[in-house]
Amino acid sequence: MSDTPSTLGTDASIESASFQEQAAHYEALVATMNDRLEEVKQGGGAKRIERQHERGKMTARERIEHLVDDPEAFKELGAFAGYEMYDEEGGCPAGGTVMGLGRVSGRLCMIVANDATVKAGAWFPITAKKNLRAQEIALENHIPILYLVDSAGVYLPMQDEIFPDKDHFGRIFRNNARLSSKGIPQIAAIMGSCVAGGAYLPIMSDEALIVEGTGSVFLAGPYLVKAAIGEDVEADVLGGALTHSEISGVTDYKCEDDEEALDTIRDIVSHFGPERRFSFRRDEPVEPEYPADDLYGLYPAEGNQQYEAREILARIVDAGSWTEYKKEYGRTLLTGYARIDGWNVGIVANQRSVVRNRTSHESKGEIQVGGVIYADAADKAARFILNCNQKEIPLVFLQDVTGFMVGKRAEHGGIIKDGAKMVNAVANSTVPKFTVVLGNSYGAGNYAMCGRAYDPRLMLAWPSAKIAVMGGTQASKVLKQIKVRQLEKQGEELSDEDEQELLAEIEDRYEEQTSPYYAAARLWVDELIDPVDTREWLSLGIEMADHNPEMERFHPGVLQT
């Protein structure tokens, strides 16, 4: 069941005071994000960058710039990984690793480069998580992965958080083997130190390059060899370029410098075999009906304010491509077919304006709060997700959700049952899924709208995003009540002033934990993006997913009952 194609959106009132105030607020958010990103891109700082150059080495970002066809088109992922997470001097900018999607000799690749200016490229816990995410993206989308290795290995003071568990360091090598078994090319360039367990990553790749003078790879370095067996040996003799290219045969290409290594990778990629595609439908791209710049003024400055989600869609999807599914039913969710840069997609988006839903033929309807998922909306979304799977259409989720409806009426109406249907449909969906967090992403709404736990191929967030179990105001009041009761049991009483001070303290802490940077630092999202780039990111994501020629058939599970 679907409605006929409909137009989306209206001309933005760009001269209005509210539009201009919201635009100014959002432009400030984007400016802050870009300023922080520039700081992150400095890695370990100017002195360490200079030291890298003195050794005849490029920085991680310089290597990627030289490697890709178009540096401006490179899409970095996990740029804010590790942001303000570690107390060590300088922290761990970008998790000590630069990764992202770029074209090399015309081929879309995942590129992972150790940043040796950050603690000599040592692996922090977030470094491992970020590298595993890169491999996960390569695995599920069947795109080549290129490693630019320059790392001192595990950061020993935190080895217990990096080494032994399932999703720790060892998982990297397991994924090397899995990628190889699926025929997904892996090329590694040893451009600096490569020690101990880390030596397996480049050598378990399909082909390995090493740079003379700076590249080295060995299971144990000179100091450990001396301590273990009493042997004195220089690093270059132990595991340098000459050793592994002419004696051990461990590496396949010996390169004079970074530039030659990167050029050689480009040559190798140019000899890859044919690209196999799933062939998701893509028509001729059409620009959206309205300019993306409008998004700044259309999105409210406060997360609890209402807005019309169709106006957001009108700045992202191809003009004239929107066909809304069950438009008059379950109105707190928008579901519909559209095209994004020509790619055919199904969209599930939270409606943030107050809506009126008819409850009977006689009724004028009940008022429903925008951003809340009601039972009818959950039922609609579950059915729509099933339809998209049946038609093999990628799904895009636009999150701005405060959760499912609560209260007696909702419980009696079976909100848990209908919510479970939607969560089940998302969990069992086999078509590629992409999630963009515009604003709120609270509670089970995060799950139902394809949060990180539900394997979106890419999960992106605007700088207005907030991810938490519930909204800050509600959570702070609940936490305050718990704290007050604990103190009362201990025979203590708080004055009104003390209670307000406690509430403010809790709110500040909770606000920090719901910020988009907190989420991005922990890789709950793959990247923070400028809203005007949403369409470009989604288009690249779908193209990436199209490289996997196989897709599991959809089995709806309990949804069919």
XYZ file of C-alpha atoms in Angstrom:
561
model
C 0.000 0.000 0.000
C 1.452 3.380 -0.935
C 0.365 6.851 -1.867
C 1.036 8.521 -5.209
C 4.257 10.549 -5.576
C 4.095 13.825 -3.717
C 6.144 16.967 -3.591
C 8.192 17.700 -0.528
C 8.803 20.901 1.332
C 8.323 24.588 0.665
C 10.529 27.614 0.107
C 12.310 28.494 3.333
C 11.462 31.837 4.916
C 15.102 32.849 4.965
C 14.288 36.469 5.851
C 12.354 35.552 8.972
C 13.908 36.222 12.380
C 13.431 32.608 13.532
C 15.151 31.206 10.424
C 18.102 33.545 10.766
C 18.476 32.876 14.490
C 18.440 29.124 13.916
C 20.849 29.433 10.981
C 23.284 31.487 13.060
C 23.085 28.951 15.889
C 23.733 26.009 13.577
C 26.505 27.720 11.674
C 28.208 28.248 15.057
C 27.876 24.492 15.790
C 29.474 23.649 12.443
C 32.241 26.217 12.975
C 33.032 24.689 16.374
C 33.116 21.222 14.836
C 35.479 22.363 12.078
C 37.767 24.156 14.544
C 38.011 21.031 16.694
C 38.608 18.916 13.600
C 41.533 21.118 12.598
C 43.035 20.588 16.054
C 42.608 16.830 15.702
C 44.356 16.903 12.317
C 47.489 18.258 13.969
C 47.996 14.808 15.486
C 50.845 14.855 17.979
C 51.627 18.499 17.258
C 53.980 20.596 15.145
C 57.216 19.369 16.763
C 56.411 15.716 16.148
C 55.309 16.455 12.588
C 58.648 18.206 12.010
C 60.486 15.233 13.496
C 58.616 12.912 11.129
C 59.740 15.031 8.187
C 63.352 15.084 9.426
C 63.328 11.288 9.272
C 62.296 11.476 5.637
C 58.759 10.347 6.381
C 55.384 11.809 5.486
C 52.661 12.156 8.107
C 49.646 9.861 7.950
C 47.471 12.500 6.309
C 50.183 13.449 3.817
C 50.502 9.798 2.832
C 46.779 9.509 2.220
C 46.774 12.767 0.234
C 49.502 11.368 -2.024
C 47.793 7.992 -2.375
C 44.233 8.930 -3.341
C 43.074 10.205 -6.720
C 41.422 13.299 -5.251
C 42.334 14.374 -1.705
C 39.285 16.662 -1.544
C 37.000 13.668 -2.125
C 38.543 11.564 0.670
C 35.939 10.936 3.385
C 37.550 10.536 6.785
C 35.835 8.295 9.325
C 36.366 8.303 13.078
C 38.159 11.659 13.065
C 37.034 12.342 16.645
C 37.933 8.862 17.938
C 39.564 9.186 21.345
C 38.617 12.863 21.646
C 39.277 13.970 25.254
C 39.255 10.331 26.398
C 42.803 9.954 27.685
C 44.737 11.922 30.299
C 48.149 11.149 28.772
C 50.044 14.175 27.465
C 48.544 15.142 24.120
C 45.844 12.499 24.414
C 45.219 10.282 21.408
C 43.978 12.501 18.527
C 41.903 10.533 15.988
C 42.739 7.405 17.962
C 46.293 7.546 16.576
C 44.987 6.355 13.211
C 43.619 8.125 10.138
C 41.051 6.115 8.203
C 38.449 6.733 5.552
C 37.066 6.100 2.095
C 38.939 7.267 -0.978
C 39.487 6.327 -4.604
C 42.842 4.892 -5.580
C 43.416 4.346 -9.294
C 39.660 4.738 -9.701
C 38.843 2.044 -7.115
C 36.923 2.867 -3.923
C 39.078 1.692 -0.998
C 39.191 1.760 2.782
C 42.486 3.371 3.809
C 44.017 2.991 7.295
C 47.163 4.920 8.227
C 48.931 4.867 11.609
C 49.774 8.355 12.851
C 53.332 8.057 14.190
C 53.169 11.602 15.591
C 50.772 10.285 18.263
C 52.788 8.256 20.801
C 54.886 6.796 17.929
C 51.695 5.275 16.495
C 51.111 3.147 19.604
C 47.774 1.384 19.909
C 45.374 2.645 22.575
C 42.098 0.762 23.215
C 40.270 3.181 20.885
C 42.935 2.566 18.209
C 42.060 -1.103 18.155
C 38.345 -0.336 18.032
C 38.857 2.062 15.131
C 40.989 -0.373 13.134
C 38.447 -3.122 13.711
C 35.705 -0.804 12.437
C 37.724 -0.185 9.266
C 38.025 -3.923 8.681
C 34.327 -4.421 9.433
C 33.393 -1.864 6.770
C 35.711 -3.550 4.254
C 34.292 -6.991 5.084
C 30.601 -6.176 4.857
C 30.953 -4.053 1.723
C 33.676 -6.055 -0.082
C 35.939 -3.063 -0.693
C 39.766 -3.277 -0.748
C 41.624 -2.144 2.360
C 45.006 -0.440 2.253
C 47.176 -0.272 5.391
C 49.912 2.347 5.780
C 51.768 0.891 8.761
C 53.933 2.977 11.092
C 53.383 1.895 14.690
C 55.311 1.124 17.856
C 52.685 -1.495 18.754
C 50.471 -1.798 21.822
C 50.549 1.075 24.331
C 51.903 -1.024 27.193
C 50.424 0.937 30.141
C 46.966 -0.045 28.804
C 47.791 -3.504 27.432
C 45.081 -5.155 29.522
C 42.476 -3.118 27.636
C 43.916 -3.874 24.192
C 45.354 -7.381 24.117
C 43.294 -10.334 25.372
C 39.569 -9.912 24.680
C 37.435 -10.841 21.683
C 37.384 -7.386 20.108
C 40.951 -6.487 21.031
C 44.219 -6.572 19.098
C 44.099 -10.228 18.050
C 40.809 -9.684 16.235
C 42.740 -7.573 13.702
C 44.671 -10.619 12.459
C 41.580 -12.813 12.507
C 39.943 -10.232 10.226
C 43.029 -10.227 7.975
C 42.405 -13.915 7.392
C 38.650 -13.461 6.914
C 39.127 -10.653 4.378
C 41.582 -12.777 2.430
C 39.246 -15.770 2.429
C 36.499 -13.632 0.893
C 38.766 -12.387 -1.884
C 38.822 -8.813 -0.572
C 42.231 -7.325 -1.472
C 44.521 -6.131 1.338
C 47.702 -4.198 0.579
C 50.077 -3.094 3.360
C 52.992 -0.687 3.202
C 55.515 -0.901 6.051
C 56.539 2.751 6.297
C 57.934 2.778 9.818
C 58.207 0.518 12.821
C 56.129 -2.656 12.852
C 56.771 -4.661 16.013
C 55.690 -7.855 17.779
C 52.071 -8.902 17.186
C 51.649 -5.883 14.933
C 54.026 -7.533 12.476
C 51.273 -9.941 11.506
C 48.943 -7.255 10.105
C 51.022 -6.358 7.012
C 52.306 -9.872 6.479
C 48.808 -11.384 6.641
C 47.795 -8.949 3.912
C 47.883 -10.145 0.308
C 50.883 -8.037 -0.648
C 53.386 -6.104 1.473
C 55.733 -3.244 0.670
C 58.585 -1.902 2.804
C 60.427 1.419 2.714
C 64.215 1.402 2.874
C 65.762 3.106 5.867
C 62.522 3.711 7.784
C 60.492 0.528 7.467
C 61.147 -2.423 9.754
C 59.186 -5.469 10.796
C 60.071 -8.099 13.393
C 58.435 -10.137 16.141
C 60.989 -8.863 18.673
C 63.079 -5.696 18.433
C 66.811 -5.460 19.189
C 66.324 -4.779 22.922
C 64.016 -7.734 23.421
C 66.282 -10.011 21.366
C 69.199 -9.021 23.602
C 67.153 -9.649 26.741
C 65.735 -12.959 25.480
C 68.702 -14.671 23.848
C 71.657 -12.354 24.411
C 72.118 -11.540 20.737
C 73.262 -8.076 19.621
C 71.691 -7.032 16.322
C 70.836 -3.762 14.596
C 67.180 -3.069 13.756
C 67.821 -2.794 10.015
C 69.710 -6.091 9.929
C 67.084 -7.761 12.102
C 64.059 -6.721 10.055
C 64.757 -3.915 7.590
C 63.954 -3.597 3.906
C 67.012 -5.453 2.608
C 66.513 -8.327 5.056
C 62.880 -8.932 4.194
C 63.083 -8.218 0.462
C 66.306 -10.132 -0.325
C 66.824 -12.685 2.451
C 63.575 -13.684 4.223
C 61.190 -12.939 1.352
C 58.652 -11.642 3.881
C 57.884 -8.509 1.822
C 57.063 -8.289 -1.868
C 58.270 -4.792 -2.825
C 61.225 -2.723 -1.633
C 60.708 1.026 -2.028
C 63.194 3.862 -1.748
C 60.889 6.266 0.106
C 57.284 6.954 1.075
C 56.435 8.421 -2.333
C 57.610 5.315 -4.196
C 55.697 3.051 -1.798
C 52.473 4.989 -2.303
C 52.939 5.118 -6.077
C 53.518 1.362 -6.064
C 50.255 0.816 -4.177
C 48.473 2.876 -6.835
C 50.039 0.666 -9.520
C 49.004 -2.526 -7.718
C 45.410 -1.315 -7.334
C 45.330 -0.414 -11.049
C 45.909 -4.124 -11.763
C 42.992 -5.370 -9.647
C 40.458 -7.544 -11.407
C 36.865 -6.550 -12.262
C 34.560 -4.931 -9.704
C 31.574 -7.087 -8.914
C 28.431 -5.181 -7.938
C 25.055 -6.014 -6.466
C 23.609 -3.378 -8.835
C 21.238 -1.480 -6.568
C 19.059 0.677 -8.764
C 20.446 4.085 -9.643
C 18.719 6.528 -11.951
C 20.095 9.796 -13.280
C 20.751 12.029 -10.236
C 18.532 15.073 -9.756
C 19.342 17.909 -7.368
C 17.006 18.341 -4.366
C 14.050 20.693 -4.751
C 15.598 23.172 -2.296
C 19.219 24.046 -1.375
C 21.002 22.131 1.388
C 22.131 25.406 2.987
C 18.529 25.858 4.170
C 19.084 23.044 6.670
C 20.910 25.387 9.048
C 17.871 27.617 9.418
C 15.280 24.841 9.392
C 16.717 22.831 12.277
C 15.703 24.266 15.675
C 18.255 25.566 18.144
C 16.697 23.571 21.001
C 16.324 19.801 20.811
C 12.765 19.819 22.167
C 11.405 22.249 19.550
C 9.150 21.070 16.756
C 9.840 21.164 13.009
C 8.517 19.569 9.831
C 10.718 16.612 8.847
C 9.568 16.769 5.218
C 11.343 20.113 4.936
C 14.586 18.347 5.916
C 14.004 15.583 3.370
C 13.323 18.143 0.626
C 16.944 19.320 0.994
C 18.430 15.795 0.787
C 16.456 13.643 -1.685
C 16.230 14.062 -5.457
C 13.482 16.460 -6.501
C 10.244 14.726 -7.493
C 11.367 11.302 -6.222
C 9.386 11.109 -2.952
C 6.553 8.566 -2.676
C 5.202 8.503 0.873
C 4.003 5.216 2.335
C 0.938 5.322 4.640
C 1.077 9.097 4.782
C -2.046 9.511 6.930
C -1.260 6.689 9.356
C 1.281 6.541 12.166
C 2.252 10.143 11.533
C 5.107 10.469 14.020
C 7.227 8.468 11.585
C 7.648 9.305 7.909
C 8.170 6.342 5.605
C 8.604 6.540 1.883
C 10.561 5.740 -1.254
C 12.938 8.302 -2.724
C 16.203 8.671 -4.579
C 19.386 10.143 -3.179
C 21.847 11.205 -5.881
C 20.000 8.785 -8.147
C 20.155 5.825 -5.747
C 16.791 4.245 -4.949
C 16.219 4.175 -1.170
C 13.584 3.642 1.482
C 13.496 6.323 4.179
C 12.335 6.081 7.787
C 12.429 9.466 9.526
C 11.138 10.773 12.831
C 8.499 13.459 12.388
C 9.168 16.234 14.870
C 6.014 18.328 14.424
C 2.899 17.797 16.534
C 0.446 15.699 14.515
C -3.178 14.616 14.791
C -3.954 10.951 14.303
C -7.515 9.756 13.645
C -8.654 7.156 16.173
C -12.038 6.340 14.585
C -14.275 7.451 11.740
C -16.147 9.740 14.128
C -13.086 11.104 15.923
C -11.186 14.206 14.927
C -8.120 12.398 16.209
C -5.693 12.541 19.066
C -2.754 14.903 19.347
C 0.587 13.074 19.098
C 3.900 14.536 20.154
C 6.568 14.794 17.470
C 9.741 12.747 17.965
C 7.870 10.039 19.920
C 7.194 6.647 18.341
C 3.587 5.556 18.875
C 2.250 2.044 18.293
C 0.738 2.843 14.882
C 3.989 4.454 13.694
C 6.022 1.434 14.823
C 3.642 -0.908 13.015
C 3.888 1.196 9.848
C 7.681 1.293 9.944
C 7.961 -2.468 10.468
C 5.807 -3.129 7.409
C 7.731 -0.613 5.333
C 11.092 -2.145 6.287
C 9.755 -5.547 5.217
C 8.691 -4.058 1.866
C 12.132 -2.541 1.262
C 13.775 -5.877 2.008
C 11.411 -7.638 -0.373
C 12.286 -5.130 -3.124
C 16.015 -5.078 -2.220
C 16.077 -1.329 -1.554
C 18.687 0.169 0.839
C 17.242 1.838 3.938
C 18.067 5.288 5.323
C 17.093 6.177 8.904
C 16.987 9.820 9.972
C 16.947 9.867 13.770
C 15.478 12.574 15.978
C 13.673 10.468 18.521
C 12.913 10.783 22.219
C 11.732 7.176 22.494
C 8.513 5.150 22.440
C 5.284 6.505 23.926
C 4.736 5.586 27.582
C 1.769 5.638 29.959
C -1.378 3.600 30.599
C -3.024 4.250 27.265
C 0.137 3.318 25.339
C 0.685 0.146 27.382
C -2.932 -0.954 26.987
C -2.618 -0.327 23.259
C 0.300 -2.735 22.991
C 3.187 -0.322 22.484
C 5.663 -2.998 23.583
C 4.333 -5.452 20.995
C 4.390 -2.950 18.132
C 7.752 -1.577 19.217
C 9.139 -5.103 19.286
C 7.869 -5.607 15.725
C 9.826 -2.595 14.543
C 12.998 -3.572 16.406
C 12.667 -7.092 15.005
C 12.291 -5.790 11.464
C 15.388 -3.585 11.818
C 17.409 -6.414 13.383
C 16.519 -8.917 10.656
C 16.778 -6.478 7.753
C 19.403 -7.635 5.266
C 19.506 -4.692 2.857
C 22.217 -2.091 3.550
C 21.134 0.356 6.271
C 22.419 3.890 6.834
C 21.685 6.023 9.875
C 21.988 9.773 10.359
C 21.408 11.223 13.841
C 20.039 14.742 13.396
C 19.197 15.508 17.016
C 17.876 13.321 19.829
C 18.611 9.623 19.874
C 17.176 8.377 23.158
C 16.357 5.008 24.666
C 14.757 2.269 22.622
C 14.158 4.862 19.912
C 17.870 4.627 19.144
C 17.481 0.881 18.661
C 14.299 0.965 16.592
C 15.754 3.661 14.334
C 18.825 1.537 13.578
C 21.368 2.661 16.147
C 24.909 1.304 16.263
C 23.827 -2.055 17.717
C 21.779 -2.761 14.551
C 24.700 -2.667 12.105
C 24.147 0.328 9.863
C 26.780 0.312 7.111
C 27.513 3.902 8.140
C 26.244 5.766 11.188
C 26.655 9.521 10.845
C 25.690 12.401 13.121
C 25.076 16.111 12.778
C 26.761 18.371 15.370
C 23.334 18.771 17.028
C 23.131 15.036 17.839
C 22.563 13.715 21.367
C 22.729 10.003 22.175
C 21.622 8.695 25.572
C 19.214 6.398 27.370
C 16.884 9.386 27.939
C 16.836 13.175 27.701
C 19.113 15.143 29.998
C 16.347 16.898 31.914
C 14.471 13.682 32.707
C 17.628 11.725 33.515
C 18.979 14.445 35.789
C 15.749 14.605 37.785
C 15.673 10.822 38.180
C 19.330 10.706 39.272
C 18.747 13.587 41.681
C 15.770 11.808 43.272
C 17.859 8.647 43.751
C 20.693 10.620 45.335
C 18.348 12.516 47.662
C 16.769 9.256 48.855
C 20.195 7.758 49.517
C 21.140 10.756 51.649
C 17.799 10.645 53.514
C 18.435 6.991 54.427
C 21.733 8.123 55.883
C 19.922 10.693 57.981
C 20.966 13.676 55.887
C 18.651 16.341 54.536
C 19.357 18.717 51.694
C 18.130 22.290 51.548
C 16.401 23.515 48.397
C 19.608 25.298 47.491
C 21.648 22.108 47.939
C 19.168 20.159 45.813
C 19.416 22.695 42.997
C 23.208 22.595 43.198
C 23.130 18.797 43.024
C 20.749 18.909 40.060
C 23.003 21.367 38.214
C 26.023 19.134 38.814
C 24.201 16.065 37.484
C 22.870 17.992 34.481
C 26.365 19.201 33.568
C 27.788 15.689 33.738
C 24.892 14.214 31.769
C 25.081 16.999 29.173
C 28.743 16.185 28.569
C 27.939 12.498 28.070
C 25.174 13.235 25.547
C 27.269 15.545 23.358
C 28.048 14.439 19.788
C 31.786 14.595 20.557
C 31.390 12.148 23.433
C 29.640 9.740 21.048
C 32.138 10.257 18.225
C 35.104 9.806 20.594
C 33.839 6.320 21.456
C 32.900 5.474 17.852
C 29.198 5.212 18.621
C 28.959 7.059 15.321
C 31.381 6.777 12.400
C 31.691 10.502 11.787
C 30.280 13.907 12.645
C 29.219 15.614 9.431
C 28.071 19.014 8.226
C 24.312 18.725 7.499
C 24.814 20.124 3.989
C 27.012 17.086 3.195
C 24.392 14.494 4.234
C 23.335 13.665 0.670
C 26.950 13.249 -0.488
C 27.787 10.938 2.426
C 24.704 8.758 1.872
C 25.389 8.471 -1.847
C 28.959 7.326 -1.195
C 27.722 4.877 1.425
C 25.265 3.242 -0.961
C 27.915 3.058 -3.674
C 30.209 1.405 -1.126
C 27.520 -1.145 -0.191
C 26.912 -1.902 -3.880
C 30.397 -3.449 -4.062
C 29.161 -6.519 -2.177
C 27.549 -8.666 -4.903
C 25.811 -10.937 -2.401
C 23.031 -10.270 0.078
C 21.307 -12.602 2.516
C 17.588 -13.074 1.962
C 15.273 -11.378 4.469
C 13.564 -13.545 7.110
C 11.172 -11.439 9.214
C 11.089 -13.756 12.249
C 8.284 -13.016 14.734
C 7.185 -10.055 12.607
C 5.189 -12.423 10.400
C 2.992 -13.424 13.360
